[in-house]
Tab-separated table of C-alpha atoms in Angstrom:
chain	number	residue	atom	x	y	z
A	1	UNK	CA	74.459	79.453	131.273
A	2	UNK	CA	76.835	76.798	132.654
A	3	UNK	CA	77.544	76.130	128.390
A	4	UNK	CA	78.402	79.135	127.883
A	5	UNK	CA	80.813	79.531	131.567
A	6	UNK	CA	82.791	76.149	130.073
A	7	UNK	CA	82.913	77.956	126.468
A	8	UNK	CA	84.101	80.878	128.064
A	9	UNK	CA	86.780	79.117	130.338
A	10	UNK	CA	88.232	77.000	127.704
A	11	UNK	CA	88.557	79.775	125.289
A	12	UNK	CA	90.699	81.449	128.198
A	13	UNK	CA	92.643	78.315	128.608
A	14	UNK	CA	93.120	78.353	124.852
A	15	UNK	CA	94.322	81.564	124.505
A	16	UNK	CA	96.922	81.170	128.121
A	17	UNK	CA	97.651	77.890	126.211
A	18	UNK	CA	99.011	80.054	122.998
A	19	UNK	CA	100.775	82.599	125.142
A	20	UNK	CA	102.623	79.704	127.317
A	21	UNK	CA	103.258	78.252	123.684
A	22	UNK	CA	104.848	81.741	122.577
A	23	UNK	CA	106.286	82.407	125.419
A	24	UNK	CA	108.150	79.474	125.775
A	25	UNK	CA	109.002	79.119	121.713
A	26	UNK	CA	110.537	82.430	122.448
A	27	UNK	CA	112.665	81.939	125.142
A	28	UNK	CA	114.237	78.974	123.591
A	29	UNK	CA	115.218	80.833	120.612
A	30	UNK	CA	116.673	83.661	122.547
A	31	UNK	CA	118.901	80.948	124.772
A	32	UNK	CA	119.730	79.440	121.398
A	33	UNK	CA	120.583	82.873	119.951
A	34	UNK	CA	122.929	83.707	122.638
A	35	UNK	CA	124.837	80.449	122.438
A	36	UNK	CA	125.736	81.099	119.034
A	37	UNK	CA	126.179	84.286	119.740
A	38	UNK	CA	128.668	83.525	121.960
A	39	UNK	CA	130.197	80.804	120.295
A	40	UNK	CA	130.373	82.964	117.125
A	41	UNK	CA	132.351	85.708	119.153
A	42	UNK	CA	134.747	83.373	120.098
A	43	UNK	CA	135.535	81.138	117.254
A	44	UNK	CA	135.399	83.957	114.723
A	45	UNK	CA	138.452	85.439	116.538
A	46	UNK	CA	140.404	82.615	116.573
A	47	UNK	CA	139.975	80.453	114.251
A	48	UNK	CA	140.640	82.835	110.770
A	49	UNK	CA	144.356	82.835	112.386
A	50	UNK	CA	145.144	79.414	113.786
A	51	UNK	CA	147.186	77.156	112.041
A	52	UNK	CA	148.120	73.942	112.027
A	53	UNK	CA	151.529	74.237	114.041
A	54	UNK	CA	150.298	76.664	116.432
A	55	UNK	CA	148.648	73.267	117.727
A	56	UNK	CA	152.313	71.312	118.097
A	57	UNK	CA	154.716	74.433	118.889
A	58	UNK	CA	155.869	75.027	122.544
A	59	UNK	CA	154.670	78.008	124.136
A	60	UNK	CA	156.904	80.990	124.285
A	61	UNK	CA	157.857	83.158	127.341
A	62	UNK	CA	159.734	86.113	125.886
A	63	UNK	CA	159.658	85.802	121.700
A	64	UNK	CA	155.915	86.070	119.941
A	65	UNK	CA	154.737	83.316	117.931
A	66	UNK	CA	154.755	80.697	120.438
A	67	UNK	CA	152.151	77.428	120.417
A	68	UNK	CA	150.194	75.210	122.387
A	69	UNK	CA	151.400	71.826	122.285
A	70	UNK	CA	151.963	70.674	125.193
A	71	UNK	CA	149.787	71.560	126.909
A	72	UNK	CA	146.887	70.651	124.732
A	73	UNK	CA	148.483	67.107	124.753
A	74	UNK	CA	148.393	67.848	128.854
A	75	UNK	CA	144.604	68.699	128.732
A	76	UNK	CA	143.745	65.460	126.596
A	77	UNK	CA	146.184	63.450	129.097
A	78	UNK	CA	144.433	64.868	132.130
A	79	UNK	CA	140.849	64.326	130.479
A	80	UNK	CA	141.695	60.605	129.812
A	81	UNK	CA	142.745	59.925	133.364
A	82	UNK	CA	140.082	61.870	135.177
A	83	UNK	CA	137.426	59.523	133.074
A	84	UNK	CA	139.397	56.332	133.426
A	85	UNK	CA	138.082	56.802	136.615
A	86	UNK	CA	135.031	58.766	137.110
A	87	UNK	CA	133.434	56.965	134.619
A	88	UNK	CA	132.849	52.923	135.668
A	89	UNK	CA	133.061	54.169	139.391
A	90	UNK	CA	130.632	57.226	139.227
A	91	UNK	CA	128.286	55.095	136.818
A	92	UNK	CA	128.802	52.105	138.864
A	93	UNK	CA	127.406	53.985	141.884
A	94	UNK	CA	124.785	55.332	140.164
A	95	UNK	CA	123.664	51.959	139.457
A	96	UNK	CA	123.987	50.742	143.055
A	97	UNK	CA	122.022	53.867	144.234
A	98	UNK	CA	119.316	52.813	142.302
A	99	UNK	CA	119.094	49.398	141.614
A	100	UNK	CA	120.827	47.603	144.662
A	101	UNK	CA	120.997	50.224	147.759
A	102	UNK	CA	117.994	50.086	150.186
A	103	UNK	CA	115.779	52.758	151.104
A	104	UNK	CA	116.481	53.630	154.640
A	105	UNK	CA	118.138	56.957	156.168
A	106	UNK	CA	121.288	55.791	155.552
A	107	UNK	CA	121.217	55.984	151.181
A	108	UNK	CA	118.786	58.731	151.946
A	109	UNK	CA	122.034	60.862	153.223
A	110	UNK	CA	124.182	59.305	151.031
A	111	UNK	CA	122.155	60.774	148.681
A	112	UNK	CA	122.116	64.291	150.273
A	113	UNK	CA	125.917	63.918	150.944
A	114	UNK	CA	126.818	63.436	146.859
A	115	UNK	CA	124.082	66.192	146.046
A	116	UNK	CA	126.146	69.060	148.357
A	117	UNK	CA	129.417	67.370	146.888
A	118	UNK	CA	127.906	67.942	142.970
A	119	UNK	CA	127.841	71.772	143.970
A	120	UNK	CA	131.248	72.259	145.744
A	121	UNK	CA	133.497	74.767	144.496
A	122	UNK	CA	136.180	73.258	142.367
A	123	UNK	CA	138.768	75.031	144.244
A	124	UNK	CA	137.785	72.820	146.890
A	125	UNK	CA	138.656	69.419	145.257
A	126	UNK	CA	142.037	71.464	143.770
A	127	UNK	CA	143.099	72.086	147.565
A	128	UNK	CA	142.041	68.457	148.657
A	129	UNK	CA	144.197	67.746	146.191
A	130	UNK	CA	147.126	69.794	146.831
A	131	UNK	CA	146.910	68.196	150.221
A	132	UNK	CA	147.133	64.643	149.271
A	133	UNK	CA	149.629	64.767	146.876
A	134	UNK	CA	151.776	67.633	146.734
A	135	UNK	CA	151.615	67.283	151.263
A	136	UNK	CA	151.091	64.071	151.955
A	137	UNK	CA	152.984	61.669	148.898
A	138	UNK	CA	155.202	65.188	148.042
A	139	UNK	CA	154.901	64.312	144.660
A	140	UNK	CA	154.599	68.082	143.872
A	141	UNK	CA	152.058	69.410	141.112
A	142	UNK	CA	151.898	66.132	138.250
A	143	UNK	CA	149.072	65.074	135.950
A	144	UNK	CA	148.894	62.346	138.373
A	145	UNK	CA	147.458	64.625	140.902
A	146	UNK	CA	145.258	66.784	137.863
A	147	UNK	CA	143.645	63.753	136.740
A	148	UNK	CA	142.517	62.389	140.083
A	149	UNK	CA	141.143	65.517	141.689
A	150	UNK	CA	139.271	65.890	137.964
A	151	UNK	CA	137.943	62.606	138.856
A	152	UNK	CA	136.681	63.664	142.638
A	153	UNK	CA	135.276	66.252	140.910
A	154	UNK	CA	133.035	64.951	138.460
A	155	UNK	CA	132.218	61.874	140.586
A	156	UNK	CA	129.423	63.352	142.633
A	157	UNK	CA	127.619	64.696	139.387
A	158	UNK	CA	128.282	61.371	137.574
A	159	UNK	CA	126.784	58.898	140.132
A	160	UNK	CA	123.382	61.293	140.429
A	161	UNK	CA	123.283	61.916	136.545
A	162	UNK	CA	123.369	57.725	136.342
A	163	UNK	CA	121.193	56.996	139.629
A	164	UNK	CA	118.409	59.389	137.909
A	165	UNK	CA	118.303	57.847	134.414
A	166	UNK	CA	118.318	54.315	135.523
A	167	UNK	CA	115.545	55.029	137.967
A	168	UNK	CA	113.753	57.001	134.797
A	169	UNK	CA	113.457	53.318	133.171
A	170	UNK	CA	110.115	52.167	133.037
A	171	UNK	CA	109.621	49.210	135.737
A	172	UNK	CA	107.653	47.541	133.291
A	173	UNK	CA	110.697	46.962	131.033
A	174	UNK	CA	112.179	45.326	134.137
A	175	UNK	CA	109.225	42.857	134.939
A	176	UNK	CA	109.491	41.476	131.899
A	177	UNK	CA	112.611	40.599	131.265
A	178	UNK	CA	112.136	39.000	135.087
A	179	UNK	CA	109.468	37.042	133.351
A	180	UNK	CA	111.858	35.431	130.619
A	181	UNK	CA	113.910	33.992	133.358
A	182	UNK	CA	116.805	36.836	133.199
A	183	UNK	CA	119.259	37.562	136.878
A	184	UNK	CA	118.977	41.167	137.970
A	185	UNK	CA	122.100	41.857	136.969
A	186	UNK	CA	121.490	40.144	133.498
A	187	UNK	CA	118.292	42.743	133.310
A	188	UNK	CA	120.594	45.581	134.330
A	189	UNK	CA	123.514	45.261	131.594
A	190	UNK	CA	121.245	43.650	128.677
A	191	UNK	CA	118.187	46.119	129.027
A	192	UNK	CA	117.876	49.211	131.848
A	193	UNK	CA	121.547	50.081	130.834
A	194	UNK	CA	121.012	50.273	127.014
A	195	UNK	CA	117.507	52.160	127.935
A	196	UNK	CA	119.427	54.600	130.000
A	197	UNK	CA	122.050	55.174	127.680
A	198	UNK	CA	121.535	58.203	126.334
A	199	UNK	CA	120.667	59.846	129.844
A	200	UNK	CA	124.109	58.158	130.803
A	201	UNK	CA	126.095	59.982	127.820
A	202	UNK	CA	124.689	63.136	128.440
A	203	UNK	CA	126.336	63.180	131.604
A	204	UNK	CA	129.475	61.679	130.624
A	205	UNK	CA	129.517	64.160	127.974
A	206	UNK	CA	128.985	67.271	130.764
A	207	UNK	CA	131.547	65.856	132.838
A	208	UNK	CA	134.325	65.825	130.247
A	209	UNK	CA	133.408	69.359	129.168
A	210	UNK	CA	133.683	70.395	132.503
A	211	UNK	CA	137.246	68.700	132.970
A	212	UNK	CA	138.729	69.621	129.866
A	213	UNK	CA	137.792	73.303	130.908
A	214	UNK	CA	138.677	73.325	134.219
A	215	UNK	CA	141.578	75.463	135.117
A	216	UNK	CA	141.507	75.993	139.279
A	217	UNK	CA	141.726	72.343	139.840
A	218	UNK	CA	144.577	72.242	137.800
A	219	UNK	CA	146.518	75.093	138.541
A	220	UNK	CA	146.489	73.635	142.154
A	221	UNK	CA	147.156	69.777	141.453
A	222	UNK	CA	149.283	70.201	137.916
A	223	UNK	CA	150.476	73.646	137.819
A	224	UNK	CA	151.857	76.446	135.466
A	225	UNK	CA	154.427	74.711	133.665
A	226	UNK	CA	155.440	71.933	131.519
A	227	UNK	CA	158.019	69.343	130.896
A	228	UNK	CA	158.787	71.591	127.553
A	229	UNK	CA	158.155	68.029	125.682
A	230	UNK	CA	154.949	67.743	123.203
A	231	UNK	CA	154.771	63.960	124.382
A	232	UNK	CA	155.513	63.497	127.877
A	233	UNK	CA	153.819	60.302	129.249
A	234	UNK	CA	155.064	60.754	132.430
A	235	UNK	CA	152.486	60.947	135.325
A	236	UNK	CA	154.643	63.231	137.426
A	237	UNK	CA	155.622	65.538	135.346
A	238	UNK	CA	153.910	69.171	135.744
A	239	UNK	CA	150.607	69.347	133.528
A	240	UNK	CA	149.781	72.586	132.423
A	241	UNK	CA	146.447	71.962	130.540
A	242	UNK	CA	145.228	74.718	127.660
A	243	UNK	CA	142.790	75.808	130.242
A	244	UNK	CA	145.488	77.353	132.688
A	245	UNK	CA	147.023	78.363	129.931
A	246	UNK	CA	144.896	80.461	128.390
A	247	UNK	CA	144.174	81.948	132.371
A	248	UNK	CA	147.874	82.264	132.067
A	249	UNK	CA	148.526	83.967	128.493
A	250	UNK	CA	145.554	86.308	129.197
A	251	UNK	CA	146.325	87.453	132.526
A	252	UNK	CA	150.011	87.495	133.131
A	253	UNK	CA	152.603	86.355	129.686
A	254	UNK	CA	154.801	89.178	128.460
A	255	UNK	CA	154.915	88.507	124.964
A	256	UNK	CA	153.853	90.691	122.111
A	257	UNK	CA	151.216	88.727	120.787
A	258	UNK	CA	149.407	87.537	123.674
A	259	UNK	CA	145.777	88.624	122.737
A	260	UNK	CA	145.906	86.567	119.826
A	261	UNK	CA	147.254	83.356	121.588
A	262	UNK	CA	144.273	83.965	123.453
A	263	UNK	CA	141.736	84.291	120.776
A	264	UNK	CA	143.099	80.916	119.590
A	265	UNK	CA	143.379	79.039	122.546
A	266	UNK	CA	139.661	80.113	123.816
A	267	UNK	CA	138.177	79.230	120.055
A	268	UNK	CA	140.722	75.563	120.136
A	269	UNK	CA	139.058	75.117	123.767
A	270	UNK	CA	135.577	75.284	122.513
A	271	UNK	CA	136.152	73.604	119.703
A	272	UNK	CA	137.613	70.647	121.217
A	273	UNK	CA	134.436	70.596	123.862
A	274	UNK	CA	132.136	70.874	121.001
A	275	UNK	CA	134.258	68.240	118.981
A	276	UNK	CA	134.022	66.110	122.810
A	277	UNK	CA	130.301	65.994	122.693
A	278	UNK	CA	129.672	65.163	119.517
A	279	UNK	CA	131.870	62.417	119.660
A	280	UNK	CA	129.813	60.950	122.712
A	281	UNK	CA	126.455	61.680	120.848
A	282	UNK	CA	127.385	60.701	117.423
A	283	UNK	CA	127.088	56.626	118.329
A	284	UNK	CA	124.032	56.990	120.304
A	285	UNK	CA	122.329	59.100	117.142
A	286	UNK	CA	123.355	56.614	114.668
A	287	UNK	CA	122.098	53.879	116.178
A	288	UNK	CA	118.924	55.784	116.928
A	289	UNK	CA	118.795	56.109	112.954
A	290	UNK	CA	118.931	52.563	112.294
A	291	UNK	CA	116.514	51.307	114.725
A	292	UNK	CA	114.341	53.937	113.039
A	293	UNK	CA	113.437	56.173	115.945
């Protein structure tokens, strides 16, 4: 009798074991399915019409057939900034959250403190913004001010993102690389770092897609115009990024063709995120390949 209970029971676990196994095949196909879904929808009505100098001509006000240059160079001058500094300080305080900070109350709220600022409204971070530099410096609205609030932004998610894969390293990996005679921070650049790497990239990655899209920080800290020049290094100059306008082109422009700048900004936009992340991931799969994982 008790054979035949565990036969019975572990057929039942079998066949929940093949439903879980369906169930969850089949919602990863349908997530899959409506990403390219959506990424069909938008790239098929963009890209069959952009061309080449829709990517360097200024944008028009009045006349159709206007571009996106400058503020596409904007958007890649923004995204460089924000990461010049999100990236060693957000990764650099990941690593001190896990490897150096002590575990008392005090890096327990820390902690708490850069979880509720990873899930702040980005309007938030475009108003601090607007306060320091447009108030305080009056510097007005500058890619200055656009690629620092970026920064703020993507800090909080950053320093988590890095605190959780270096703590994901197994300890064992530390002890013995202890036992060859190595400093802790020789142990932390020559093997937890290269173990967390991926884990590290991933949220790099996440970060720059999420500043390269943003548009309310922007419109706040960089606003609706440009210098009118395709190269303008200047770091207070106004920084219109193709984010804002494609808000802008969509929502409010006059000219004939407006729709389709749309289309072609939106499908640029993803393309250039897509193009972002595989750029990050590319290295990290490669070398993957050659150590033969």
């Amino acid at each position: 009798m008790n054979g035949f209970t565990r036969t019975r029971h572990s057929a039942r676990a079998q066949r929940r074991n093949k439903l879980a196994t369906i169930g969850f095949y089949t919602l990863g196909a349908l997530v899959m399915l409506l990403i390219f879904w959506l990424l069909f929808t938008i790239l098929s009505k963009g890209l069959p019409a952009l061309r080449p100098d829709f990517l360097i001509k200024q944008p028009e006000e009045i006349d159709p057939g206007g571009g996106i240059g400058p503020v596409l160079f904007n958007s890649f001058y923004i995204l460089f900034i924000s990461l010049l500094i999100s990236v060693p300080v957000g990764i650099g305080a990941g690593i001190y959250m896990a490897e150096y900070a002590p575990d008392n109350a005090f890096t327990g709220a820390l902690r708490i403190c850069v979880e509720s600022l990873s899930s702040v409204p980005s309007i938030v971070f475009g108003l601090l913004g607007l306060a320091i530099f447009a108030e305080y410096f009056g510097v007005g609205l500058t890619i200055l001010g656009g690629g620092v609030s970026l920064a703020l932004l993507n800090l909080p998610m950053l320093a988590r993102v890095t605190e959780e894969a270096v703590r994901a390293v197994p300890g064992e990996i530390r002890e013995a690389g202890y036992a060859l005679g190595m400093t802790k921070f020789h142990v932390i650049r020559k093997v937890v770092v290269p173990v967390a790497l991926p884990a590290i990239v991933t949220g790099v990655c996440l970060v720059a897609g999420r500043a390269f899209g943003e548009s309310a920080v922007i419109i706040l800290t960089a606003g609706l115009s440009t210098s009118g020049e395709m190269w303008d290094f200047n770091l207070f100059s106004p920084g219109e990024t193709l984010a804002v306008h494609l808000w802008y082109v969509q929502s409010e422009a006059i000219v004939e063709d407006a729709r389709q700048i749309a289309d072609k900004s939106a499908a640029v936009l993803v393309f250039v995120v897509l193009l972002i992340n595989f750029i990050f991931r590319f290295p990290l799969w490669l070398g993957n390949r050659r150590r033969g994982r």
